[in-house]
Amino acid sequence: LLAACLLPTTASLDGRLSLCGQMPSYSIQNCSVDHSKTCLGHPQYQYCAPVVYSGLLVLALGVSSARANLTSFGADQVTDRGEDTTRRFFNWFYWSINIGAVFALLVVAFIQQNISFLVGYLIPVACLGLALLIFLLATPTFVTKPPTGSQVSVMIKLALQSCGCTWLGGNRVRESFPSSRAQPGAPSHEEDLANFRVMTKILPVMLTFIPYWMVYFQMQSTYYLQGLHLRIPSIFQHGQAHASTTQNYMFPDAWLLLANVVVLLALVPLKDRVIDPFLVRWKLLPSALKRMALGMLFGLASILTAGVLERERLQYVHHNQTVSQHIGKDSYVAASLPIWWQIPQYLLIGISELFVSIPGLEFAYSEAPKSMKGVIMGLFFFISGVGSLLGSGLLTLLSLPSHGWMHCPEDYGNINNCHMDYYFFLLAGIQLVTCLLFAWISVHYE
C-alpha cells in the first residue's frame, strides 16, 4: 500500500516537487525553439528515477511477502474440509487473481492512457486500502499458526552436512545444530531431517519449472511485441481507417495482454464445475504432477504456434504487405495479418497455465512440510521469476546486433528486422526436453 501511494504522488507536479525536489538546472540547457518541449520534457523522466525505483523495490518486497504467505494462508482456512475443498480453493484463488488483472488492464490502463495517470494510480491505492481494511477486520475469524522460527537456516546447515562441506564450516554446523531450536514449538531434530528429505524431493521438481516459465512469460514480452506488429482491426470505430483511436480515445497497449486473462476466466469455472467433478466421479483425476506435465505440453504447443505465426508474419513484411497503425502514442509498421491469428497461442498458453500454475500451487502446498509451507510457496514464485529473467536474458543475447542469432540490425523492439521465430523455436526445443524430463519425474516421484 505504501508503494502504491508513491505512484500517484509522482504523477502530479506538486508531488514530484515534494519527493524529488526541483528539476536540476543543468538539465535545461540551450535548446532551439523547435525542440524546447523535448529538452524540457526528457529530464522529467530522469530526475525522479531514484524515488520511483525505490518505490518499485518496496513494492517488490511487499508482493514477495504476500505471495509467499497469502496462498498457503488461504488454503489453511479450508484444509480441514478435505482435499477436494483445498483443490477448489486454488482454482478460485487463481480465478480471483485474474479478475484483478482484467480490472487493471481493461479499466485502470484505459484511464491511465486516456484520462489521467493520477486517477489511474489512485484506483489501486483505494482497492489496496479497502483490501487491507477487510483483512484486518476479518483477522479474528482466521485460522492462524504460531511462529516456530525460520527453517531456511536449518535446511542450509543440513545441506552443508549432507555434502560434507567441512571447508564451509560443516564441523561447526554439527556442533551448533542443537542451538537452532529458537522458539517454542519448533520442529525437533528428527522433524528437521524429515523436512530436509522432502526438500530434496521437491527442489528438482521446482527446477524443471524454469523452462516452462521462460515460455509462459513470453506473453508479456515477445507475444506482446508480435501483437503490436499485427493488424488490429477497427473494432472501436465506425468505418474509420485507424485501429488506434475512437473519437479522442487511444487503444491502450495493455489491452493486448487481455487475451490470456479472458481465457483463464472462462476455463477455471469450467474446470472446477465440470471437468474436475467428472474426473473425480470416474476416478480418473490425475495427480498434480501429471496435470503439470500435460500443461507443459500445451505450453510447448503455444510457443510452436507463435513461431509459425511469426514466420508467416515476416513473410507479409518482406512482401511489403504492411499497414501503419497507432497504438497508444506510438506508430508501428504492422503486417496486414489480423491479430486474431494470435488467439491459438494465447488459448494454448492459457490452458497450460490452468494445468501448471494451479496444480503447481496445490503441489507446493500439499507436499511442503507444515513448518515450511511459506518457504516452499516462496520458492515456487521465486522459480517463476528466475524463468522470466532467463527468458529475457536469452532474448537479449540472441538479438545482439553483431553476434546475435536472430540477426537483428538494431534493437529487437523493431521485430520486423529480426528473426524472432528462431527464438520461439529454440524455446520450443528447450521446452520439449523439459516435458520429457518432467513426464519421467511425474511417473517416478514418490
CSV table of C-alpha atoms in Angstrom, one decimal:
chain,number,residue,atom,x,y,z
A,1,LEU,CA,0.0,0.0,0.0
A,2,LEU,CA,2.9,2.4,0.8
A,3,ALA,CA,4.5,1.7,-2.6
A,4,ALA,CA,1.1,2.2,-4.4
A,5,CYS,CA,0.7,5.6,-2.6
A,6,LEU,CA,4.0,6.7,-4.0
A,7,LEU,CA,2.9,6.3,-7.7
A,8,PRO,CA,0.1,8.9,-7.7
A,9,THR,CA,2.3,11.2,-5.8
A,10,THR,CA,4.9,11.1,-8.5
A,11,ALA,CA,2.2,11.5,-11.2
A,12,SER,CA,1.4,15.1,-10.0
A,13,LEU,CA,3.7,18.1,-10.3
A,14,ASP,CA,3.4,19.1,-6.7
A,15,GLY,CA,4.1,15.5,-5.6
A,16,ARG,CA,7.2,15.4,-7.8
A,17,LEU,CA,8.4,18.7,-6.3
A,18,SER,CA,7.9,17.4,-2.7
A,19,LEU,CA,9.5,14.0,-3.3
A,20,CYS,CA,12.1,14.6,-6.0
A,21,GLY,CA,12.8,18.3,-5.5
A,22,GLN,CA,13.3,20.8,-8.2
A,23,MET,CA,14.5,19.6,-11.6
A,24,PRO,CA,18.3,20.1,-11.8
A,25,SER,CA,19.1,23.3,-13.6
A,26,TYR,CA,21.8,21.6,-15.7
A,27,SER,CA,19.1,19.5,-17.4
A,28,ILE,CA,17.6,22.6,-19.0
A,29,GLN,CA,20.3,23.8,-21.5
A,30,ASN,CA,20.4,25.8,-24.7
A,31,CYS,CA,17.6,24.3,-26.8
A,32,SER,CA,16.2,25.6,-30.0
A,33,VAL,CA,12.6,26.7,-30.0
A,34,ASP,CA,11.5,23.8,-32.1
A,35,HIS,CA,12.9,21.3,-29.7
A,36,SER,CA,12.2,23.1,-26.4
A,37,LYS,CA,9.5,20.6,-25.4
A,38,THR,CA,11.8,17.7,-25.9
A,39,CYS,CA,14.6,19.3,-24.0
A,40,LEU,CA,12.3,20.3,-21.1
A,41,GLY,CA,10.3,17.0,-21.1
A,42,HIS,CA,13.1,14.4,-21.3
A,43,PRO,CA,14.8,15.2,-18.0
A,44,GLN,CA,11.5,14.9,-16.1
A,45,TYR,CA,11.6,11.1,-16.7
A,46,GLN,CA,15.1,11.0,-15.3
A,47,TYR,CA,15.4,13.1,-12.2
A,48,CYS,CA,12.7,11.2,-10.2
A,49,ALA,CA,14.2,7.8,-11.1
A,50,PRO,CA,15.7,7.2,-7.6
A,51,VAL,CA,12.3,7.8,-6.0
A,52,VAL,CA,10.4,5.6,-8.5
A,53,TYR,CA,12.9,2.7,-8.3
A,54,SER,CA,12.9,2.9,-4.5
A,55,GLY,CA,9.1,2.6,-4.7
A,56,LEU,CA,9.3,-0.4,-7.0
A,57,LEU,CA,11.8,-2.0,-4.6
A,58,VAL,CA,9.3,-1.5,-1.7
A,59,LEU,CA,6.6,-2.9,-4.0
A,60,ALA,CA,8.7,-6.0,-4.8
A,61,LEU,CA,9.3,-6.6,-1.0
A,62,GLY,CA,5.6,-6.3,-0.3
A,63,VAL,CA,4.5,-8.5,-3.2
A,64,SER,CA,7.1,-11.2,-2.4
A,65,SER,CA,5.9,-11.4,1.2
A,66,ALA,CA,2.3,-11.6,0.2
A,67,ARG,CA,2.8,-14.2,-2.5
A,68,ALA,CA,4.9,-16.5,-0.3
A,69,ASN,CA,2.3,-16.5,2.5
A,70,LEU,CA,-1.1,-15.5,1.2
A,71,THR,CA,-1.7,-18.7,-0.9
A,72,SER,CA,-0.8,-21.1,1.9
A,73,PHE,CA,-2.6,-19.0,4.5
A,74,GLY,CA,-5.7,-19.1,2.4
A,75,ALA,CA,-5.5,-22.8,2.0
A,76,ASP,CA,-5.1,-23.2,5.7
A,77,GLN,CA,-8.6,-21.8,6.2
A,78,VAL,CA,-10.2,-24.7,4.3
A,79,THR,CA,-7.7,-27.6,4.8
A,80,ASP,CA,-9.9,-29.3,7.5
A,81,ARG,CA,-12.7,-29.7,4.9
A,82,GLY,CA,-10.8,-32.2,2.8
A,83,GLU,CA,-8.5,-32.5,-0.2
A,84,ASP,CA,-11.3,-31.7,-2.7
A,85,THR,CA,-12.1,-28.3,-1.0
A,86,THR,CA,-8.4,-27.4,-0.9
A,87,ARG,CA,-8.1,-28.1,-4.7
A,88,ARG,CA,-11.2,-26.0,-5.4
A,89,PHE,CA,-9.7,-23.2,-3.2
A,90,PHE,CA,-6.7,-23.0,-5.5
A,91,ASN,CA,-9.0,-22.9,-8.6
A,92,TRP,CA,-11.0,-19.9,-7.3
A,93,PHE,CA,-7.9,-18.2,-5.8
A,94,TYR,CA,-6.3,-18.2,-9.2
A,95,TRP,CA,-9.6,-17.1,-10.8
A,96,SER,CA,-9.8,-14.1,-8.4
A,97,ILE,CA,-6.2,-13.1,-9.3
A,98,ASN,CA,-7.3,-12.9,-12.9
A,99,ILE,CA,-10.4,-10.9,-12.1
A,100,GLY,CA,-8.0,-8.3,-10.6
A,101,ALA,CA,-5.9,-8.5,-13.8
A,102,VAL,CA,-8.9,-7.8,-16.0
A,103,PHE,CA,-9.9,-4.8,-13.9
A,104,ALA,CA,-6.3,-3.5,-14.1
A,105,LEU,CA,-5.9,-4.0,-17.8
A,106,LEU,CA,-9.4,-3.1,-19.0
A,107,VAL,CA,-10.2,-0.2,-16.7
A,108,VAL,CA,-7.1,1.2,-15.0
A,109,ALA,CA,-4.9,1.0,-18.1
A,110,PHE,CA,-7.6,2.8,-20.2
A,111,ILE,CA,-7.9,5.6,-17.6
A,112,GLN,CA,-4.1,6.0,-17.4
A,113,GLN,CA,-3.8,6.1,-21.2
A,114,ASN,CA,-6.7,8.4,-22.0
A,115,ILE,CA,-7.7,10.4,-18.9
A,116,SER,CA,-5.1,10.7,-16.2
A,117,PHE,CA,-2.2,8.7,-14.7
A,118,LEU,CA,-3.1,10.3,-11.3
A,119,VAL,CA,-6.6,8.9,-11.4
A,120,GLY,CA,-5.3,5.6,-12.7
A,121,TYR,CA,-2.9,5.3,-9.9
A,122,LEU,CA,-5.4,6.3,-7.2
A,123,ILE,CA,-7.7,3.4,-8.1
A,124,PRO,CA,-5.2,0.7,-7.0
A,125,VAL,CA,-4.5,2.7,-3.8
A,126,ALA,CA,-8.2,2.7,-2.9
A,127,CYS,CA,-8.5,-1.0,-3.7
A,128,LEU,CA,-5.5,-1.9,-1.6
A,129,GLY,CA,-6.7,0.2,1.2
A,130,LEU,CA,-10.1,-1.5,1.2
A,131,ALA,CA,-8.4,-4.9,1.0
A,132,LEU,CA,-6.2,-4.2,4.0
A,133,LEU,CA,-9.2,-2.9,6.0
A,134,ILE,CA,-11.2,-6.0,5.2
A,135,PHE,CA,-8.3,-8.2,6.0
A,136,LEU,CA,-7.7,-6.6,9.4
A,137,LEU,CA,-11.4,-6.7,10.3
A,138,ALA,CA,-11.6,-10.4,9.4
A,139,THR,CA,-8.4,-11.3,11.4
A,140,PRO,CA,-10.4,-12.7,14.4
A,141,THR,CA,-12.0,-15.3,12.2
A,142,PHE,CA,-8.8,-16.6,10.6
A,143,VAL,CA,-7.1,-19.9,11.3
A,144,THR,CA,-3.6,-18.9,12.3
A,145,LYS,CA,-0.4,-20.8,13.4
A,146,PRO,CA,2.1,-19.6,15.9
A,147,PRO,CA,5.6,-18.8,14.5
A,148,THR,CA,8.2,-21.5,15.0
A,149,GLY,CA,11.3,-19.9,13.7
A,150,SER,CA,13.0,-20.0,10.3
A,151,GLN,CA,13.5,-23.3,8.7
A,152,VAL,CA,15.7,-21.9,6.0
A,153,SER,CA,18.9,-21.7,8.1
A,154,VAL,CA,18.3,-25.2,9.4
A,155,MET,CA,17.9,-26.5,5.8
A,156,ILE,CA,21.1,-24.8,4.7
A,157,LYS,CA,23.0,-26.3,7.7
A,158,LEU,CA,21.7,-29.8,6.8
A,159,ALA,CA,22.6,-29.3,3.2
A,160,LEU,CA,26.2,-28.4,4.2
A,161,GLN,CA,26.4,-31.5,6.4
A,162,SER,CA,25.0,-33.8,3.7
A,163,CYS,CA,27.5,-32.7,1.1
A,164,GLY,CA,30.4,-32.9,3.6
A,165,CYS,CA,31.4,-29.3,3.2
A,166,THR,CA,33.7,-29.1,6.2
A,167,TRP,CA,35.6,-26.3,4.5
A,168,LEU,CA,32.5,-24.2,4.8
A,169,GLY,CA,32.3,-25.0,8.5
A,170,GLY,CA,30.5,-28.3,8.4
A,171,ASN,CA,32.0,-29.4,11.8
A,172,ARG,CA,30.9,-26.1,13.4
A,173,VAL,CA,27.5,-26.7,11.9
A,174,ARG,CA,27.2,-30.1,13.6
A,175,GLU,CA,28.3,-28.5,16.9
A,176,SER,CA,25.8,-25.6,16.7
A,177,PHE,CA,22.9,-27.6,15.3
A,178,PRO,CA,21.1,-28.2,18.6
A,179,SER,CA,21.0,-24.4,19.2
A,180,SER,CA,18.7,-23.9,16.2
A,181,ARG,CA,15.7,-24.6,18.5
A,182,ALA,CA,15.0,-20.9,18.6
A,183,GLN,CA,11.3,-20.8,19.5
A,184,PRO,CA,8.8,-23.0,21.4
A,185,GLY,CA,7.0,-25.4,19.1
A,186,ALA,CA,9.9,-25.5,16.6
A,187,PRO,CA,10.4,-28.9,14.8
A,188,SER,CA,12.6,-31.4,16.5
A,189,HIS,CA,15.9,-32.6,15.0
A,190,GLU,CA,14.1,-35.7,13.6
A,191,GLU,CA,11.4,-33.4,12.0
A,192,ASP,CA,14.2,-31.2,10.5
A,193,LEU,CA,15.8,-34.3,8.9
A,194,ALA,CA,12.4,-35.4,7.5
A,195,ASN,CA,11.8,-31.9,6.2
A,196,PHE,CA,15.2,-31.9,4.5
A,197,ARG,CA,14.4,-35.1,2.8
A,198,VAL,CA,11.1,-33.6,1.5
A,199,MET,CA,13.0,-30.6,0.3
A,200,THR,CA,15.5,-32.7,-1.7
A,201,LYS,CA,12.5,-34.3,-3.5
A,202,ILE,CA,10.6,-31.0,-4.1
A,203,LEU,CA,13.6,-29.0,-5.4
A,204,PRO,CA,14.3,-31.0,-8.6
A,205,VAL,CA,10.5,-30.7,-9.5
A,206,MET,CA,10.7,-26.9,-8.9
A,207,LEU,CA,13.8,-26.5,-11.0
A,208,THR,CA,12.2,-28.2,-14.0
A,209,PHE,CA,9.6,-25.4,-13.9
A,210,ILE,CA,12.2,-22.9,-15.1
A,211,PRO,CA,11.9,-23.6,-18.9
A,212,TYR,CA,8.1,-23.5,-18.6
A,213,TRP,CA,8.2,-20.1,-17.0
A,214,MET,CA,10.6,-19.0,-19.8
A,215,VAL,CA,7.8,-19.9,-22.3
A,216,TYR,CA,5.0,-18.5,-20.1
A,217,PHE,CA,6.4,-15.0,-19.7
A,218,GLN,CA,6.7,-14.6,-23.5
A,219,MET,CA,3.1,-13.4,-23.1
A,220,GLN,CA,4.3,-10.2,-21.6
A,221,SER,CA,7.3,-9.7,-23.9
A,222,THR,CA,7.5,-11.4,-27.3
A,223,TYR,CA,3.8,-12.3,-27.7
A,224,TYR,CA,3.1,-8.6,-26.9
A,225,LEU,CA,5.6,-7.3,-29.4
A,226,GLN,CA,4.3,-9.7,-32.0
A,227,GLY,CA,0.7,-8.3,-31.4
A,228,LEU,CA,1.9,-4.7,-31.8
A,229,HIS,CA,3.2,-5.7,-35.3
A,230,LEU,CA,0.0,-7.4,-36.4
A,231,ARG,CA,-3.0,-5.5,-37.8
A,232,ILE,CA,-5.5,-4.6,-35.1
A,233,PRO,CA,-9.0,-4.4,-36.7
A,234,SER,CA,-11.0,-1.3,-36.3
A,235,ILE,CA,-13.5,-2.6,-33.7
A,236,PHE,CA,-13.9,0.6,-31.8
A,237,GLN,CA,-14.8,2.9,-34.7
A,238,HIS,CA,-17.5,3.4,-37.4
A,239,GLY,CA,-15.8,2.9,-40.7
A,240,GLN,CA,-12.6,4.8,-39.9
A,241,ALA,CA,-9.2,3.5,-41.1
A,242,HIS,CA,-7.2,3.6,-38.0
A,243,ALA,CA,-7.4,1.0,-35.3
A,244,SER,CA,-5.9,3.2,-32.7
A,245,THR,CA,-8.5,5.8,-31.7
A,246,THR,CA,-12.2,6.1,-31.1
A,247,GLN,CA,-13.1,9.7,-31.1
A,248,ASN,CA,-10.4,11.1,-28.8
A,249,TYR,CA,-9.5,7.8,-27.1
A,250,MET,CA,-6.4,5.8,-27.7
A,251,PHE,CA,-6.3,2.0,-27.9
A,252,PRO,CA,-4.3,1.1,-24.7
A,253,ASP,CA,-1.2,-1.1,-25.3
A,254,ALA,CA,-2.0,-3.1,-22.2
A,255,TRP,CA,-5.2,-4.4,-23.8
A,256,LEU,CA,-3.1,-6.8,-25.9
A,257,LEU,CA,-2.4,-8.7,-22.6
A,258,LEU,CA,-6.1,-9.4,-22.0
A,259,ALA,CA,-6.4,-12.5,-24.2
A,260,ASN,CA,-4.7,-14.9,-21.7
A,261,VAL,CA,-6.7,-13.5,-18.8
A,262,VAL,CA,-10.0,-13.9,-20.6
A,263,VAL,CA,-9.1,-17.5,-21.4
A,264,LEU,CA,-8.4,-18.3,-17.8
A,265,LEU,CA,-11.6,-16.6,-16.6
A,266,ALA,CA,-13.6,-18.8,-18.9
A,267,LEU,CA,-11.7,-22.1,-18.2
A,268,VAL,CA,-11.3,-22.0,-14.4
A,269,PRO,CA,-15.0,-22.3,-13.7
A,270,LEU,CA,-15.3,-25.0,-16.4
A,271,LYS,CA,-12.5,-26.9,-14.8
A,272,ASP,CA,-13.9,-26.5,-11.3
A,273,ARG,CA,-17.6,-27.2,-12.1
A,274,VAL,CA,-17.5,-29.7,-14.9
A,275,ILE,CA,-14.1,-31.2,-15.7
A,276,ASP,CA,-12.8,-32.0,-12.2
A,277,PRO,CA,-16.1,-33.4,-10.8
A,278,PHE,CA,-16.4,-35.6,-13.9
A,279,LEU,CA,-12.9,-37.0,-13.5
A,280,VAL,CA,-13.3,-37.4,-9.7
A,281,ARG,CA,-16.6,-39.3,-10.2
A,282,TRP,CA,-14.9,-41.8,-12.6
A,283,LYS,CA,-11.7,-41.8,-10.5
A,284,LEU,CA,-9.7,-40.5,-13.5
A,285,LEU,CA,-8.4,-37.3,-12.0
A,286,PRO,CA,-4.6,-37.5,-12.4
A,287,SER,CA,-2.1,-36.4,-9.8
A,288,ALA,CA,-0.9,-32.7,-9.6
A,289,LEU,CA,2.4,-33.7,-11.2
A,290,LYS,CA,0.7,-35.5,-14.2
A,291,ARG,CA,-1.6,-32.5,-14.7
A,292,MET,CA,1.5,-30.2,-14.7
A,293,ALA,CA,3.2,-32.5,-17.3
A,294,LEU,CA,0.1,-32.1,-19.5
A,295,GLY,CA,0.2,-28.4,-19.0
A,296,MET,CA,3.8,-28.2,-20.2
A,297,LEU,CA,2.8,-29.9,-23.4
A,298,PHE,CA,0.3,-27.2,-24.0
A,299,GLY,CA,3.0,-24.6,-23.3
A,300,LEU,CA,5.2,-26.3,-25.9
A,301,ALA,CA,2.3,-26.2,-28.4
A,302,SER,CA,1.8,-22.4,-27.7
A,303,ILE,CA,5.4,-21.4,-28.4
A,304,LEU,CA,5.5,-23.6,-31.5
A,305,THR,CA,2.3,-21.9,-32.7
A,306,ALA,CA,3.8,-18.4,-32.0
A,307,GLY,CA,6.9,-19.4,-34.0
A,308,VAL,CA,4.9,-20.5,-37.0
A,309,LEU,CA,2.8,-17.3,-36.9
A,310,GLU,CA,6.0,-15.2,-36.6
A,311,ARG,CA,7.4,-16.8,-39.7
A,312,GLU,CA,4.2,-16.1,-41.6
A,313,ARG,CA,4.2,-12.5,-40.3
A,314,LEU,CA,7.7,-11.9,-41.6
A,315,GLN,CA,6.7,-13.2,-45.0
A,316,TYR,CA,4.0,-10.5,-45.1
A,317,VAL,CA,6.6,-7.9,-44.1
A,318,HIS,CA,9.1,-9.0,-46.6
A,319,HIS,CA,6.5,-8.8,-49.4
A,320,ASN,CA,5.5,-5.2,-48.2
A,321,GLN,CA,2.0,-6.4,-47.2
A,322,THR,CA,2.0,-3.9,-44.2
A,323,VAL,CA,-0.1,-1.3,-42.6
A,324,SER,CA,0.8,1.7,-40.4
A,325,GLN,CA,-1.1,1.8,-37.2
A,326,HIS,CA,-1.1,3.8,-33.9
A,327,ILE,CA,-1.3,2.1,-30.6
A,328,GLY,CA,-1.1,4.3,-27.5
A,329,LYS,CA,1.2,7.1,-28.5
A,330,ASP,CA,3.4,5.0,-30.8
A,331,SER,CA,3.3,4.1,-34.5
A,332,TYR,CA,4.1,0.7,-35.9
A,333,VAL,CA,4.6,-0.8,-39.3
A,334,ALA,CA,2.5,-4.0,-38.9
A,335,ALA,CA,1.9,-7.0,-41.2
A,336,SER,CA,-1.6,-6.9,-42.7
A,337,LEU,CA,-2.2,-10.3,-41.0
A,338,PRO,CA,-5.0,-9.7,-38.4
A,339,ILE,CA,-4.1,-10.0,-34.7
A,340,TRP,CA,-6.8,-12.7,-34.3
A,341,TRP,CA,-4.2,-15.2,-35.5
A,342,GLN,CA,-2.6,-14.9,-32.0
A,343,ILE,CA,-5.7,-16.4,-30.4
A,344,PRO,CA,-4.5,-20.0,-30.7
A,345,GLN,CA,-1.2,-19.4,-28.9
A,346,TYR,CA,-2.9,-17.4,-26.1
A,347,LEU,CA,-5.6,-20.2,-25.8
A,348,LEU,CA,-2.9,-22.8,-25.6
A,349,ILE,CA,-0.8,-20.9,-23.0
A,350,GLY,CA,-4.0,-20.3,-21.0
A,351,ILE,CA,-4.8,-24.0,-21.0
A,352,SER,CA,-1.2,-24.7,-20.0
A,353,GLU,CA,-1.4,-22.2,-17.1
A,354,LEU,CA,-4.6,-24.0,-16.0
A,355,PHE,CA,-2.7,-27.3,-15.8
A,356,VAL,CA,0.6,-26.0,-14.5
A,357,SER,CA,0.1,-22.9,-12.2
A,358,ILE,CA,-2.9,-24.1,-10.3
A,359,PRO,CA,-1.8,-27.7,-9.7
A,360,GLY,CA,1.7,-26.2,-9.1
A,361,LEU,CA,0.3,-24.2,-6.2
A,362,GLU,CA,-1.6,-27.3,-5.0
A,363,PHE,CA,1.5,-29.4,-5.2
A,364,ALA,CA,3.7,-26.9,-3.4
A,365,TYR,CA,1.1,-26.6,-0.6
A,366,SER,CA,0.4,-30.3,-0.2
A,367,GLU,CA,4.0,-31.5,-0.4
A,368,ALA,CA,5.5,-28.8,1.8
A,369,PRO,CA,6.2,-29.7,5.5
A,370,LYS,CA,3.8,-27.9,7.9
A,371,SER,CA,6.6,-25.7,9.1
A,372,MET,CA,7.8,-24.8,5.6
A,373,LYS,CA,4.7,-24.0,3.6
A,374,GLY,CA,5.5,-20.3,3.2
A,375,VAL,CA,9.1,-21.2,2.2
A,376,ILE,CA,8.1,-23.7,-0.5
A,377,MET,CA,5.4,-21.3,-1.8
A,378,GLY,CA,8.0,-18.6,-1.9
A,379,LEU,CA,10.3,-20.9,-3.8
A,380,PHE,CA,7.6,-21.6,-6.3
A,381,PHE,CA,7.2,-17.9,-7.1
A,382,PHE,CA,11.0,-17.4,-7.0
A,383,ILE,CA,11.5,-20.1,-9.7
A,384,SER,CA,8.9,-18.3,-11.9
A,385,GLY,CA,10.9,-15.1,-11.5
A,386,VAL,CA,14.1,-17.0,-12.5
A,387,GLY,CA,12.4,-18.3,-15.6
A,388,SER,CA,11.3,-14.8,-16.6
A,389,LEU,CA,14.8,-13.4,-16.1
A,390,LEU,CA,16.4,-16.2,-18.1
A,391,GLY,CA,13.9,-15.9,-20.9
A,392,SER,CA,14.6,-12.1,-21.2
A,393,GLY,CA,18.3,-12.7,-20.9
A,394,LEU,CA,18.3,-15.3,-23.7
A,395,LEU,CA,16.3,-13.0,-25.9
A,396,THR,CA,18.8,-10.1,-25.3
A,397,LEU,CA,21.7,-12.4,-26.2
A,398,LEU,CA,20.2,-13.7,-29.3
A,399,SER,CA,19.2,-10.2,-30.5
A,400,LEU,CA,22.7,-8.6,-30.2
A,401,PRO,CA,23.2,-6.6,-33.5
A,402,SER,CA,26.7,-8.0,-34.2
A,403,HIS,CA,26.7,-11.6,-33.0
A,404,GLY,CA,23.0,-12.3,-32.3
A,405,TRP,CA,21.5,-15.5,-33.7
A,406,MET,CA,18.3,-13.5,-34.6
A,407,HIS,CA,20.2,-11.2,-37.0
A,408,CYS,CA,18.8,-8.0,-35.5
A,409,PRO,CA,20.4,-4.9,-37.1
A,410,GLU,CA,19.1,-2.8,-34.3
A,411,ASP,CA,17.1,-3.1,-31.0
A,412,TYR,CA,14.9,-6.1,-31.0
A,413,GLY,CA,11.9,-3.9,-30.2
A,414,ASN,CA,11.6,-3.4,-34.0
A,415,ILE,CA,10.9,-7.1,-34.7
A,416,ASN,CA,10.4,-6.5,-38.4
A,417,ASN,CA,14.2,-6.6,-38.7
A,418,CYS,CA,14.6,-9.7,-36.5
A,419,HIS,CA,14.1,-13.4,-36.8
A,420,MET,CA,12.1,-13.8,-33.6
A,421,ASP,CA,10.8,-17.1,-34.9
A,422,TYR,CA,14.3,-18.5,-34.3
A,423,TYR,CA,13.9,-17.6,-30.6
A,424,PHE,CA,10.5,-19.2,-30.4
A,425,PHE,CA,11.7,-22.5,-31.9
A,426,LEU,CA,14.7,-22.5,-29.6
A,427,LEU,CA,12.4,-22.1,-26.6
A,428,ALA,CA,10.2,-24.9,-28.1
A,429,GLY,CA,13.3,-27.2,-28.2
A,430,ILE,CA,14.2,-26.4,-24.6
A,431,GLN,CA,10.5,-27.0,-23.5
A,432,LEU,CA,10.3,-30.3,-25.3
A,433,VAL,CA,13.3,-31.6,-23.4
A,434,THR,CA,11.8,-30.3,-20.2
A,435,CYS,CA,8.4,-32.0,-21.0
A,436,LEU,CA,10.1,-35.4,-21.4
A,437,LEU,CA,12.1,-34.9,-18.1
A,438,PHE,CA,9.0,-33.8,-16.2
A,439,ALA,CA,7.0,-36.7,-17.5
A,440,TRP,CA,9.6,-39.0,-16.2
A,441,ILE,CA,9.6,-37.2,-12.8
A,442,SER,CA,5.8,-37.4,-12.6
A,443,VAL,CA,5.9,-41.2,-13.0
A,444,HIS,CA,8.8,-41.8,-10.6
A,445,TYR,CA,8.0,-39.2,-7.9
A,446,GLU,CA,7.0,-40.8,-4.6
